[in-house]
PDB file of C-alpha atoms and ligand atoms in Angstrom:
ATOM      1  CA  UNK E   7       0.000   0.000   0.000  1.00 56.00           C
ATOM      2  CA  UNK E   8       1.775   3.303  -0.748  1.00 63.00           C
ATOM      3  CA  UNK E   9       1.314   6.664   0.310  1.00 71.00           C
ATOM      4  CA  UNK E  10       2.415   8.943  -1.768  1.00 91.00           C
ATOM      5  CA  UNK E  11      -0.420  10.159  -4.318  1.00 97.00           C
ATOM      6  CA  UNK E  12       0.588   8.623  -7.988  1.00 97.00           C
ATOM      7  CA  UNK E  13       1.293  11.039 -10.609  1.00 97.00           C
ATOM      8  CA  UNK E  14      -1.497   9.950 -12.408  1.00 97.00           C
ATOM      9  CA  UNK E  15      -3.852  10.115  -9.391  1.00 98.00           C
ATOM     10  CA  UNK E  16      -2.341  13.719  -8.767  1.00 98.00           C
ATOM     11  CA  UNK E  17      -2.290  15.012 -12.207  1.00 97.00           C
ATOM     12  CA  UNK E  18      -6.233  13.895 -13.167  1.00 97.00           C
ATOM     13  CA  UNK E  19      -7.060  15.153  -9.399  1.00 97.00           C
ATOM     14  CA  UNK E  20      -5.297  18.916 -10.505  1.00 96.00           C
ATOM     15  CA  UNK E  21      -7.212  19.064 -13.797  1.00 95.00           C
ATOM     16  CA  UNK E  22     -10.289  18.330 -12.494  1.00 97.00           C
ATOM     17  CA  UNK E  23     -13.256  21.011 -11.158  1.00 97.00           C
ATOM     18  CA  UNK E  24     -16.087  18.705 -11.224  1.00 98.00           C
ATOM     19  CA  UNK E  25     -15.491  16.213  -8.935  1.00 98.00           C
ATOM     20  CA  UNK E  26     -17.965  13.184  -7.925  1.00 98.00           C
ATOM     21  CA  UNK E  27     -17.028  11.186  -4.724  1.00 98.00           C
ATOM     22  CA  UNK E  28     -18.395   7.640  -4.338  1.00 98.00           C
ATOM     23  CA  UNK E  29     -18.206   6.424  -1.501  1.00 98.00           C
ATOM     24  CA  UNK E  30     -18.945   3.464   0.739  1.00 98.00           C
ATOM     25  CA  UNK E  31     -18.295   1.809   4.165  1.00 96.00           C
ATOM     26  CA  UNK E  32     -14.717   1.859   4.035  1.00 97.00           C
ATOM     27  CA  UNK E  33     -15.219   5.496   4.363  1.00 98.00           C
ATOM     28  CA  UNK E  34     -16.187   5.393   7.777  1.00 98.00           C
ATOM     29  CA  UNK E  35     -14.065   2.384   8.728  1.00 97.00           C
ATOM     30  CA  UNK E  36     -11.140   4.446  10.458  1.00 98.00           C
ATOM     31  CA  UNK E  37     -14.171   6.071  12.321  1.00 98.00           C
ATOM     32  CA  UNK E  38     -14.141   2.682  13.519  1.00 94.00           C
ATOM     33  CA  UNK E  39     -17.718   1.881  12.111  1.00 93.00           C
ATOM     34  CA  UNK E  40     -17.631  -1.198  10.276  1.00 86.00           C
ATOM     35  CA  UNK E  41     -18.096  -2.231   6.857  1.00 86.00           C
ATOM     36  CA  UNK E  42     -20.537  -4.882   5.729  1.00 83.00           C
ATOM     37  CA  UNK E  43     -17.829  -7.460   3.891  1.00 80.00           C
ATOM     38  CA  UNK E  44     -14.734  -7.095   5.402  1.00 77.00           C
ATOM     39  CA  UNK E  45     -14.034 -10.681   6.476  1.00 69.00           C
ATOM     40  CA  UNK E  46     -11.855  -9.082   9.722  1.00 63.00           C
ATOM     41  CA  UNK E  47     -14.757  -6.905  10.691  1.00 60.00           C
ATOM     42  CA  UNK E  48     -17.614  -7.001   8.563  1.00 61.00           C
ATOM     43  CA  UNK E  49     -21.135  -6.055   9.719  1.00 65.00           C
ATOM     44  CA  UNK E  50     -22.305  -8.639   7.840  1.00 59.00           C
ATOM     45  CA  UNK E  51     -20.488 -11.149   8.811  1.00 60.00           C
ATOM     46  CA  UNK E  52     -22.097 -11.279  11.952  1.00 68.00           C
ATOM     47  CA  UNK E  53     -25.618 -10.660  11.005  1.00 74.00           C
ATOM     48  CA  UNK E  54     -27.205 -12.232   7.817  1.00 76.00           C
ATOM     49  CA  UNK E  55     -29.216  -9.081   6.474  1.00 68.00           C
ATOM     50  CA  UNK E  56     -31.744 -11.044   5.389  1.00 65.00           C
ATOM     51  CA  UNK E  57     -31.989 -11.339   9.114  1.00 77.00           C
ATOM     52  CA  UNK E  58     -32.402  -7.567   9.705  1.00 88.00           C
ATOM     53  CA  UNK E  59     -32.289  -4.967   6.845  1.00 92.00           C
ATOM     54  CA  UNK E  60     -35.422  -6.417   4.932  1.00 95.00           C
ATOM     55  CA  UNK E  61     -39.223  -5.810   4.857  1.00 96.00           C
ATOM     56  CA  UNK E  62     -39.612  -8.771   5.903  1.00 94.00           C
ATOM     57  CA  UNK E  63     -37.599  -9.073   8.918  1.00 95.00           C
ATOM     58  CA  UNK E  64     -38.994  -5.475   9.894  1.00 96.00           C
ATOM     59  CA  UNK E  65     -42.781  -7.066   9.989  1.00 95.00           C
ATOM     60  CA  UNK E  66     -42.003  -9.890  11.368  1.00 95.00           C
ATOM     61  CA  UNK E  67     -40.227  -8.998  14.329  1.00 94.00           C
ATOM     62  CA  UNK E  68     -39.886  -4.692  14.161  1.00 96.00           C
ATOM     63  CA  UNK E  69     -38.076  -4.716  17.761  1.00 96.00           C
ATOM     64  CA  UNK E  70     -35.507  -6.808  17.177  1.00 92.00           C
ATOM     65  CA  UNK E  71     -34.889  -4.539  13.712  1.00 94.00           C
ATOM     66  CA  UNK E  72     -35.112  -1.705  15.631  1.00 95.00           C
ATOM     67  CA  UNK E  73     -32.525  -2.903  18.460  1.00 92.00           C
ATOM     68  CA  UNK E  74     -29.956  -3.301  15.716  1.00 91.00           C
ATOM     69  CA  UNK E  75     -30.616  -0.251  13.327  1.00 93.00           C
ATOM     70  CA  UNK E  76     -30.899   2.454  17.147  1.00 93.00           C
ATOM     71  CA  UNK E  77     -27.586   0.598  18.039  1.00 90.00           C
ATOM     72  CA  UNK E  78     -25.427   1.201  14.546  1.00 91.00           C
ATOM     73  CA  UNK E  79     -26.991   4.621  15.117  1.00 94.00           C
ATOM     74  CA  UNK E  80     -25.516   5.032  18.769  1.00 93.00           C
ATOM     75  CA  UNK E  81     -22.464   3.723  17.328  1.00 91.00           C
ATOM     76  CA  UNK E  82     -21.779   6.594  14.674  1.00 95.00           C
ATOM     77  CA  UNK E  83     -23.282   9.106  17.184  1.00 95.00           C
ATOM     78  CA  UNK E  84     -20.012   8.413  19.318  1.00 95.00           C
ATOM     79  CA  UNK E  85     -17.498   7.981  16.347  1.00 97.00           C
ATOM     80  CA  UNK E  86     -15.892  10.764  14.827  1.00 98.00           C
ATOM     81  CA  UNK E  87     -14.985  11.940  11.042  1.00 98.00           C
ATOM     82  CA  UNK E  88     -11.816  10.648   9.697  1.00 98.00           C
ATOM     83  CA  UNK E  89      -9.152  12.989   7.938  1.00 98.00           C
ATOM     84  CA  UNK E  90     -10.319  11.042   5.002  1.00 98.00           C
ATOM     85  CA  UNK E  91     -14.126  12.728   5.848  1.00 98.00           C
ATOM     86  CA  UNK E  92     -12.090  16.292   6.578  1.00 98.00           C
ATOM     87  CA  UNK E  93     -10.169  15.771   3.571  1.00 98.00           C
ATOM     88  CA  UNK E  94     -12.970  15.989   1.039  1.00 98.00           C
ATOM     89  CA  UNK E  95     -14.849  18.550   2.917  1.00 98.00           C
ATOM     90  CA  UNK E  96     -11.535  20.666   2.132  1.00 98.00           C
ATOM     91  CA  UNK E  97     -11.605  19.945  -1.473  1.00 98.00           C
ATOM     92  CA  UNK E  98     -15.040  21.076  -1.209  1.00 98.00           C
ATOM     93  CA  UNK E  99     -14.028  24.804  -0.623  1.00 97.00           C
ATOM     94  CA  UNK E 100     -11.498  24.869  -2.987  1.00 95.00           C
ATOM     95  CA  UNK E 101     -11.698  27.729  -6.075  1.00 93.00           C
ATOM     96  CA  UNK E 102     -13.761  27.394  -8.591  1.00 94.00           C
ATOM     97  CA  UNK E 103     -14.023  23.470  -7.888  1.00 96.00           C
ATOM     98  CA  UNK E 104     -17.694  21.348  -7.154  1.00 97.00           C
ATOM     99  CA  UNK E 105     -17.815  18.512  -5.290  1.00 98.00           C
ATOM    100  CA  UNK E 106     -20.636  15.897  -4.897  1.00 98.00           C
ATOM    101  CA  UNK E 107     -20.279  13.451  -2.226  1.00 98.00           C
ATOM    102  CA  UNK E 108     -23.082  10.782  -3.440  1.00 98.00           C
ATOM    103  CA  UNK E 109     -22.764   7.820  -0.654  1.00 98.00           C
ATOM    104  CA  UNK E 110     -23.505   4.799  -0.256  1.00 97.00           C
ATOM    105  CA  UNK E 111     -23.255   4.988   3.704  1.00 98.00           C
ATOM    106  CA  UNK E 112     -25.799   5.177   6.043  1.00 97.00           C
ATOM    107  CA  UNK E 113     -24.031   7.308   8.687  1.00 98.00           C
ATOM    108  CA  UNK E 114     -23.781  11.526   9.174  1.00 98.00           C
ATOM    109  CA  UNK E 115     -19.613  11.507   8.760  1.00 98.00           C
ATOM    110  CA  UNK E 116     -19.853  12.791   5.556  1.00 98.00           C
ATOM    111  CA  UNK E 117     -21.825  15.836   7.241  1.00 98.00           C
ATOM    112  CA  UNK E 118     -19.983  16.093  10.564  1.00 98.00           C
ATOM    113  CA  UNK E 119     -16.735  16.225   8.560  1.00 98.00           C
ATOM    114  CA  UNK E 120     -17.821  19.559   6.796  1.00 98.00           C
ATOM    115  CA  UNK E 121     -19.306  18.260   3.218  1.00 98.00           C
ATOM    116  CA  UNK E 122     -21.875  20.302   2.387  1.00 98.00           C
ATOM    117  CA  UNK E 123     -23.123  18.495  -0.942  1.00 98.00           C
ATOM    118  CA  UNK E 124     -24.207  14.896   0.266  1.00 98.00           C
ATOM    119  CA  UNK E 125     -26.648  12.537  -1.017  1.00 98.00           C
ATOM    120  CA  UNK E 126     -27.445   9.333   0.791  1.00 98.00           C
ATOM    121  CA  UNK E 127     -28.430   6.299  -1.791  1.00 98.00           C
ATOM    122  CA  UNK E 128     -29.703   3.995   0.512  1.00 97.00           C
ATOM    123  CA  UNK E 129     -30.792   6.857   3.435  1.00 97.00           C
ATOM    124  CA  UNK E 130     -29.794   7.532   6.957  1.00 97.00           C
ATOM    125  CA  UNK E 131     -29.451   6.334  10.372  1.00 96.00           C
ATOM    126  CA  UNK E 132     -30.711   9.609  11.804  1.00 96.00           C
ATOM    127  CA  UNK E 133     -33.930   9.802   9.301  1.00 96.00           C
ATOM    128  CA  UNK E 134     -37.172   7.619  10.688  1.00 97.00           C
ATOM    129  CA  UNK E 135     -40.724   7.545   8.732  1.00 97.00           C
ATOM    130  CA  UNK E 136     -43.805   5.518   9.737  1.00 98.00           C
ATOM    131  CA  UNK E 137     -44.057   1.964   8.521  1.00 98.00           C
ATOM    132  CA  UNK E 138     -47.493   2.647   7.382  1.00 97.00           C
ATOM    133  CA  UNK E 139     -48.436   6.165   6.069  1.00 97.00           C
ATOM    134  CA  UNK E 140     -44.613   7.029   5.869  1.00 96.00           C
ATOM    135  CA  UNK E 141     -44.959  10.314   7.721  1.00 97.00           C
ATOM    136  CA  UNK E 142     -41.344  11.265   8.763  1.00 97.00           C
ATOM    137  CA  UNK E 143     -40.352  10.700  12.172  1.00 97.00           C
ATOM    138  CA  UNK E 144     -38.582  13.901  13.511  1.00 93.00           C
ATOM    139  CA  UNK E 145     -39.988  13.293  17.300  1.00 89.00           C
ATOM    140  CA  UNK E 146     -37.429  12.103  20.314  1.00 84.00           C
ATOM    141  CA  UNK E 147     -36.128   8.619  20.308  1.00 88.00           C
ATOM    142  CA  UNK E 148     -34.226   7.076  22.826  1.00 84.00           C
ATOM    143  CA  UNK E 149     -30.636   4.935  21.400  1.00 91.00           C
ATOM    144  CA  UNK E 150     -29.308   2.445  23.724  1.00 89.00           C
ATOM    145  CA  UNK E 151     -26.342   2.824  25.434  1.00 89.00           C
ATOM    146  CA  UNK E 152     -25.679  -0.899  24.984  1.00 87.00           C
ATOM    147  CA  UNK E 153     -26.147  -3.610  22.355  1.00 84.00           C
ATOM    148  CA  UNK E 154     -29.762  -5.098  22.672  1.00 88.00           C
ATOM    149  CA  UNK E 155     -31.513  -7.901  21.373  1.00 87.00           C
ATOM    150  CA  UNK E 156     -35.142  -6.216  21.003  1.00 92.00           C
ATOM    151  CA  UNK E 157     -36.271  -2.697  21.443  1.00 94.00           C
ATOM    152  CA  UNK E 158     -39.798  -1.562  20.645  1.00 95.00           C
ATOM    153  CA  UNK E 159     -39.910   1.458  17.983  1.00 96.00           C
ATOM    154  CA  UNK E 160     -42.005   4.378  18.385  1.00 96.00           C
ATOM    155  CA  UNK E 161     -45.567   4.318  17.723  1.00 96.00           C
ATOM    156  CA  UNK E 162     -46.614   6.556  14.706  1.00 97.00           C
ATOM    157  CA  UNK E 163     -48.300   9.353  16.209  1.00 96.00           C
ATOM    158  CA  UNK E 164     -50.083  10.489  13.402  1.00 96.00           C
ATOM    159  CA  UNK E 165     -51.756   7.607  12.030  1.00 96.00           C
ATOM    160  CA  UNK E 166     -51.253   5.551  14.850  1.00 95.00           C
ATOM    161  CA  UNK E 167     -51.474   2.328  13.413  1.00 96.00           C
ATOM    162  CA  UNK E 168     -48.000   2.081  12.010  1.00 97.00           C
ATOM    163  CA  UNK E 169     -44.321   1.420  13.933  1.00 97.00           C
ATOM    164  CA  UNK E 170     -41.536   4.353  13.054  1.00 97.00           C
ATOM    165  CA  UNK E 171     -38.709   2.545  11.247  1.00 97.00           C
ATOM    166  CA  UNK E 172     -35.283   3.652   9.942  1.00 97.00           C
ATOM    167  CA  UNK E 173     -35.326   5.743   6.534  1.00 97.00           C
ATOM    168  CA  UNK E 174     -32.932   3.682   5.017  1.00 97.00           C
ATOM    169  CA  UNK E 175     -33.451   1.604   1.443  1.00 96.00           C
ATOM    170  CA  UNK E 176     -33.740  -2.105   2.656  1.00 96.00           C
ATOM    171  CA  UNK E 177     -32.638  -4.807   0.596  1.00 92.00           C
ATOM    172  CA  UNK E 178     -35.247  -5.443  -2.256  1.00 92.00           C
ATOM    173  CA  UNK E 179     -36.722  -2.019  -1.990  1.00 95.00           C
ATOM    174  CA  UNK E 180     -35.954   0.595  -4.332  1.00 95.00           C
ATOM    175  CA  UNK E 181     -34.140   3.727  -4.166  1.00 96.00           C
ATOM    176  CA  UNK E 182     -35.339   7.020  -3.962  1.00 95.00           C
ATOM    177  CA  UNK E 183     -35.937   7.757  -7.504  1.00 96.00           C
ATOM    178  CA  UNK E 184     -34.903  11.462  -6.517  1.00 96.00           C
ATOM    179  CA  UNK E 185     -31.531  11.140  -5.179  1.00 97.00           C
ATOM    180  CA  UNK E 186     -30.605   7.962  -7.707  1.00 98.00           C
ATOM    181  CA  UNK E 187     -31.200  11.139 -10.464  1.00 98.00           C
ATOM    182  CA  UNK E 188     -28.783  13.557  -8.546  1.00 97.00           C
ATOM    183  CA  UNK E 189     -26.183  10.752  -8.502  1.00 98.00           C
ATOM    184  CA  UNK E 190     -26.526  10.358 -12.109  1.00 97.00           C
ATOM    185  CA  UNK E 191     -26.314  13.657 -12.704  1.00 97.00           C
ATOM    186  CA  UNK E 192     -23.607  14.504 -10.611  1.00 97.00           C
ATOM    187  CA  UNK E 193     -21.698  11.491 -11.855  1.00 97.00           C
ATOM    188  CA  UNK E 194     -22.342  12.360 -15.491  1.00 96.00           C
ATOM    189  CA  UNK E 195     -21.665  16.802 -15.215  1.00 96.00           C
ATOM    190  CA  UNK E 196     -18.306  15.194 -13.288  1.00 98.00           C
ATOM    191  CA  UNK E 197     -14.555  16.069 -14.523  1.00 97.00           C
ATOM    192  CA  UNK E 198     -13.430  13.255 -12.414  1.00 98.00           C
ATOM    193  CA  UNK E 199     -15.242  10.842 -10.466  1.00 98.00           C
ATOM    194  CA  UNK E 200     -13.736   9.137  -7.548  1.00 98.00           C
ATOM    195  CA  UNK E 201     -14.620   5.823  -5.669  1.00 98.00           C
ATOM    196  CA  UNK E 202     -13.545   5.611  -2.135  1.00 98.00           C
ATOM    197  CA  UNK E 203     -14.154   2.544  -0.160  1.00 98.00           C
ATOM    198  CA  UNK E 204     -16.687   0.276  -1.383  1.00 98.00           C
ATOM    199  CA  UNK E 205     -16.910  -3.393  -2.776  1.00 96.00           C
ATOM    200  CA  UNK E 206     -18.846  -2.157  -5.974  1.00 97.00           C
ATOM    201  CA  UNK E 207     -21.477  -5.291  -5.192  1.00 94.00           C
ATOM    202  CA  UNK E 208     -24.406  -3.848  -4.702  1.00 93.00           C
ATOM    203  CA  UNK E 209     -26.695  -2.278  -7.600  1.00 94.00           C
ATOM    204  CA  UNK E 210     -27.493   0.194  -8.589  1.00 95.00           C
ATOM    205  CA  UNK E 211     -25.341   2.149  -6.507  1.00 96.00           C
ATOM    206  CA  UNK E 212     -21.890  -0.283  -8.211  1.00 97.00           C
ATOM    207  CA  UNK E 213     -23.120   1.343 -11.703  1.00 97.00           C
ATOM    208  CA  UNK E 214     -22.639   5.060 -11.509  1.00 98.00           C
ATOM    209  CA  UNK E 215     -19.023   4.709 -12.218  1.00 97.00           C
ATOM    210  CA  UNK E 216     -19.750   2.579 -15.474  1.00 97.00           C
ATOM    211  CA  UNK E 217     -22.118   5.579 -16.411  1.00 97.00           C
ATOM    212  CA  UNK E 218     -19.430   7.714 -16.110  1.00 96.00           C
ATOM    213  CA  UNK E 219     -16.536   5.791 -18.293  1.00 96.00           C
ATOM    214  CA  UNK E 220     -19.662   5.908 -20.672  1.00 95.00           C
ATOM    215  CA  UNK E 221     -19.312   9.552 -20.731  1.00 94.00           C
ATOM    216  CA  UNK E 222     -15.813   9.463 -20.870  1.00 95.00           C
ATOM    217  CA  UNK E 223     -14.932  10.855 -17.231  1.00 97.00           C
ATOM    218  CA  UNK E 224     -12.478   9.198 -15.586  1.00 98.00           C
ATOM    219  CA  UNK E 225     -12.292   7.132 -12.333  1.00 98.00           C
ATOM    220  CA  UNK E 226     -10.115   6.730  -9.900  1.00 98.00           C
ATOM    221  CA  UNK E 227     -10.513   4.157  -7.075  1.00 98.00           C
ATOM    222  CA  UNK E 228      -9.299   4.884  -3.692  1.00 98.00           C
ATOM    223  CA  UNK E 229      -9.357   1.367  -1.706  1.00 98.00           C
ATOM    224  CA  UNK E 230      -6.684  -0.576   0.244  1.00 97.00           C
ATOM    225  CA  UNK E 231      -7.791  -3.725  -1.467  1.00 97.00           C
ATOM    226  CA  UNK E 232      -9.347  -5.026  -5.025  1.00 97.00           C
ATOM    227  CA  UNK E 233     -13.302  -4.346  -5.554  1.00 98.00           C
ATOM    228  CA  UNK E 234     -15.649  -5.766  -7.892  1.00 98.00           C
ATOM    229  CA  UNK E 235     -15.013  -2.259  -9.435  1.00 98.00           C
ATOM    230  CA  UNK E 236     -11.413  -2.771  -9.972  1.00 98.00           C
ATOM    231  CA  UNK E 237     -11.564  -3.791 -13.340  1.00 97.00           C
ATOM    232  CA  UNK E 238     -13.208  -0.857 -14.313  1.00 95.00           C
ATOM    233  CA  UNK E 239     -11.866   1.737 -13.558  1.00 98.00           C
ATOM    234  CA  UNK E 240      -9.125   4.068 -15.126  1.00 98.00           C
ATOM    235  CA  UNK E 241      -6.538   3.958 -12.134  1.00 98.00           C
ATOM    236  CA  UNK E 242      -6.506   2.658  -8.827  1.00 98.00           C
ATOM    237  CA  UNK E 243      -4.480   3.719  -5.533  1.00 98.00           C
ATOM    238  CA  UNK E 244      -4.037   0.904  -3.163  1.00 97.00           C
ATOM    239  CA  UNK E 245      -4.361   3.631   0.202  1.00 98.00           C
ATOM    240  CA  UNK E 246      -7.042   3.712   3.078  1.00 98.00           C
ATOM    241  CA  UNK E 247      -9.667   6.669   2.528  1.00 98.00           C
ATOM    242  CA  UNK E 248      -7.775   8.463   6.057  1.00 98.00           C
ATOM    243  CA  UNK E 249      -4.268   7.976   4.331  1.00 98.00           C
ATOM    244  CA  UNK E 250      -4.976   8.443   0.721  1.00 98.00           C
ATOM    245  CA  UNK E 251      -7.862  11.793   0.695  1.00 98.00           C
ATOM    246  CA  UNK E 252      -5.566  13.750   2.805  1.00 98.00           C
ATOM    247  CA  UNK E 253      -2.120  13.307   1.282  1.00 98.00           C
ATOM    248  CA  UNK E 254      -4.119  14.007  -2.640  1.00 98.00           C
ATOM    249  CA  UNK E 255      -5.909  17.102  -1.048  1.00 98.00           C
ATOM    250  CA  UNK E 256      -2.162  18.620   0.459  1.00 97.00           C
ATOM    251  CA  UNK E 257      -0.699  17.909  -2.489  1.00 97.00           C
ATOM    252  CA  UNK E 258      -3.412  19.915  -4.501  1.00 96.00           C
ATOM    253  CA  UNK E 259      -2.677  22.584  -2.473  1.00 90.00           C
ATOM    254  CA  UNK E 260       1.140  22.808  -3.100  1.00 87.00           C
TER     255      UNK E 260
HETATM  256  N1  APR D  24     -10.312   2.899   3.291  1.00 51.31           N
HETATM  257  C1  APR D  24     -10.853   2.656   2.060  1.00 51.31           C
HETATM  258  N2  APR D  24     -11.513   1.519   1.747  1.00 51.31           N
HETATM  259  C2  APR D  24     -11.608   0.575   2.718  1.00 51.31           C
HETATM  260  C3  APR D  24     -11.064   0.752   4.018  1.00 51.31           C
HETATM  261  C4  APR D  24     -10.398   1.975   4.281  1.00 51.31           C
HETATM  262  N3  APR D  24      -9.844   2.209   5.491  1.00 51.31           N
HETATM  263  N4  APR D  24     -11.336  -0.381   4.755  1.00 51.31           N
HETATM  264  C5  APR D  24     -12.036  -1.206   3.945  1.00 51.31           C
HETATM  265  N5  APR D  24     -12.181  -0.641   2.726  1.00 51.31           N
HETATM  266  C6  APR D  24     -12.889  -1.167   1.560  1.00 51.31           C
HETATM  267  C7  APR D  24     -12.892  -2.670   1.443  1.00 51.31           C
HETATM  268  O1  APR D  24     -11.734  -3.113   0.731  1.00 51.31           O
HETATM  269  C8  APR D  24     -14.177  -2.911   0.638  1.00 51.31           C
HETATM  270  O2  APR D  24     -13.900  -2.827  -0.756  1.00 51.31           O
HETATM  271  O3  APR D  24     -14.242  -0.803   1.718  1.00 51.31           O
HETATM  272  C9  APR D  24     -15.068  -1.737   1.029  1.00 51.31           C
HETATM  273  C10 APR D  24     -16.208  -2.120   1.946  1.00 51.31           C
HETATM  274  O4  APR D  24     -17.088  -2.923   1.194  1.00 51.31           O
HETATM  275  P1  APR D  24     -18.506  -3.331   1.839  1.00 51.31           P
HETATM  276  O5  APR D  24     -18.281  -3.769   3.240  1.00 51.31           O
HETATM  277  O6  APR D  24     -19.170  -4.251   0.854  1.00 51.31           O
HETATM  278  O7  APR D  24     -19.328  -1.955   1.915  1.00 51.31           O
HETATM  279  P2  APR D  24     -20.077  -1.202   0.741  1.00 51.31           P
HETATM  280  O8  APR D  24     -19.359  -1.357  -0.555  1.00 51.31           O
HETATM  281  O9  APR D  24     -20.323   0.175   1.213  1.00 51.31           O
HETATM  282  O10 APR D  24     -21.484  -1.996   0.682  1.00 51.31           O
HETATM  283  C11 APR D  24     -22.442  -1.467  -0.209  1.00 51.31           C
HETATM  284  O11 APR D  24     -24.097  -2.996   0.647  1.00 51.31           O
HETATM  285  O12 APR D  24     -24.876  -4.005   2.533  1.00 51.31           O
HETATM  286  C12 APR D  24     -25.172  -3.047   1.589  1.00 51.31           C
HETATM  287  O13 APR D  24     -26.452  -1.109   1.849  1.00 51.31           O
HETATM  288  C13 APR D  24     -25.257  -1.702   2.250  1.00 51.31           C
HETATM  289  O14 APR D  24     -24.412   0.429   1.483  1.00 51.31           O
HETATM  290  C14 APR D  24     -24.064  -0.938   1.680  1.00 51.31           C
HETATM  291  C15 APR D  24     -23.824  -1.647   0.363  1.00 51.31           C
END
């Protein structure tokens, strides 16, 4: 893994004013949140999401969903933004540069790091909408200060016969038609497009960068170890997102 930005990397990243970010859990994972696939300390690997991020498993047993969702949540509420979070949120603010942050996460680093331009694909951790009418949730809720096993949600208080459950895209529902546009937008209008931290497995989130090449922007891919998006891209920096974002925004500024 090296460290010092490659001349490629550095030389698209100066050219470019436009910039799209794609990110995913490796993000966050020097926050210490972690990822979904990682086979040291994937999510996943100790939950099957069928198990708990599904329709399905919210119906048929909404506490024991809601235990795990209100615990990630008090989880990011005590991490912090990485350098790699800072890093971007720098880049941000630079002259006469944009720079879309279109993630695939479901925690608030991105914001708490100082991005200002953030779309969540697949939602939030700190958004909540009734089960039934899908009223949004913005009333108190109480995260645990400990792991549980079950934990009843909130009662809808407007329509009263629904549970309040996590805004977040479950798997096998679709995304918000909304935001998927301003990814494709912001992926397409790019000058460079850059992938940071994510296995490129899971659709259609994996496909903006292939939209992109179509255009003919390229993409960089910022990730300690090979993706399923690997192949695809136009170069690749083996670096962690809290190594590699800083070192290519300091050198931008020399
Ligand atoms: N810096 C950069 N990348 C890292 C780091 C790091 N410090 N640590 C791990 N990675 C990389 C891994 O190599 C891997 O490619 O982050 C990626 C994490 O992949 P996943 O765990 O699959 O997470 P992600 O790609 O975000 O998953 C996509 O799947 O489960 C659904 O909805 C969930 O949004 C999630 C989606």
């Amino acid at each position: 893994m090296s460290s010092t930005v490659p001349k490629d990397v550095l030389d698209t990243a100066r050219s470019a004013r436009r910039v799209a970010v794609l990110t995913g859990a490796g993000m966050s994972a020097e926050s210490g949140i972690p990822t979904f696939r990682d086979k040291d300390f994937g999510l996943w690997t100790k939950v099957d999401p069928e198990e708990l991020a599904t329709p399905t498993a919210w119906f048929q047993d909404p506490a024991r969903v809601w235990a795990w969702f209100a615990w990630r949540a008090r989880v990011v509420q005590k991490s912090f933004p990485n350098a790699g979070h800072r890093a971007l949120a720098t880049w941000e603010k630079r002259e006469r540069t944009t720079l879309d942050v279109v993630t695939q996460n479901v925690d608030n680093l991105h914001e708490r790091g100082g991005s200002r331009a953030v779309t969540h694909l697949h939602g939030s951790l700190f958004a909540y909408r009734c089960d039934t009418c899908g009223e949004p949730y913005e009333g108190d809720l109480t995260l645990p200060h400990q792991p549980v096993e079950r934990l009843t949600p909130p009662a809808c208080p407007r329509c009263r016969l629904g549970n309040i459950r996590p805004d977040i895209v479950w798997f096998g529902e679709p995304l918000d038609r909304g935001r998927f546009e301003r990814a494709i937008e912001a992926v397409e209008s790019a000058d460079l497009v850059l992938v940071v931290g994510t296995s490129g497995m899971v659709y259609p989130a994996a496909g903006l960068p292939a939209i992109a090449r179509g255009q003919g922007v390229p993409v960089v891919e910022i990730n300690p170890r090979e993706s399923d998006l690997s192949d695809t891209v136009d170069l690749r920096w083996e670096v962690s997102a809290a190594t590699g974002l800083p070192r290519l925004v300091e050198a931008l500024e020399r």
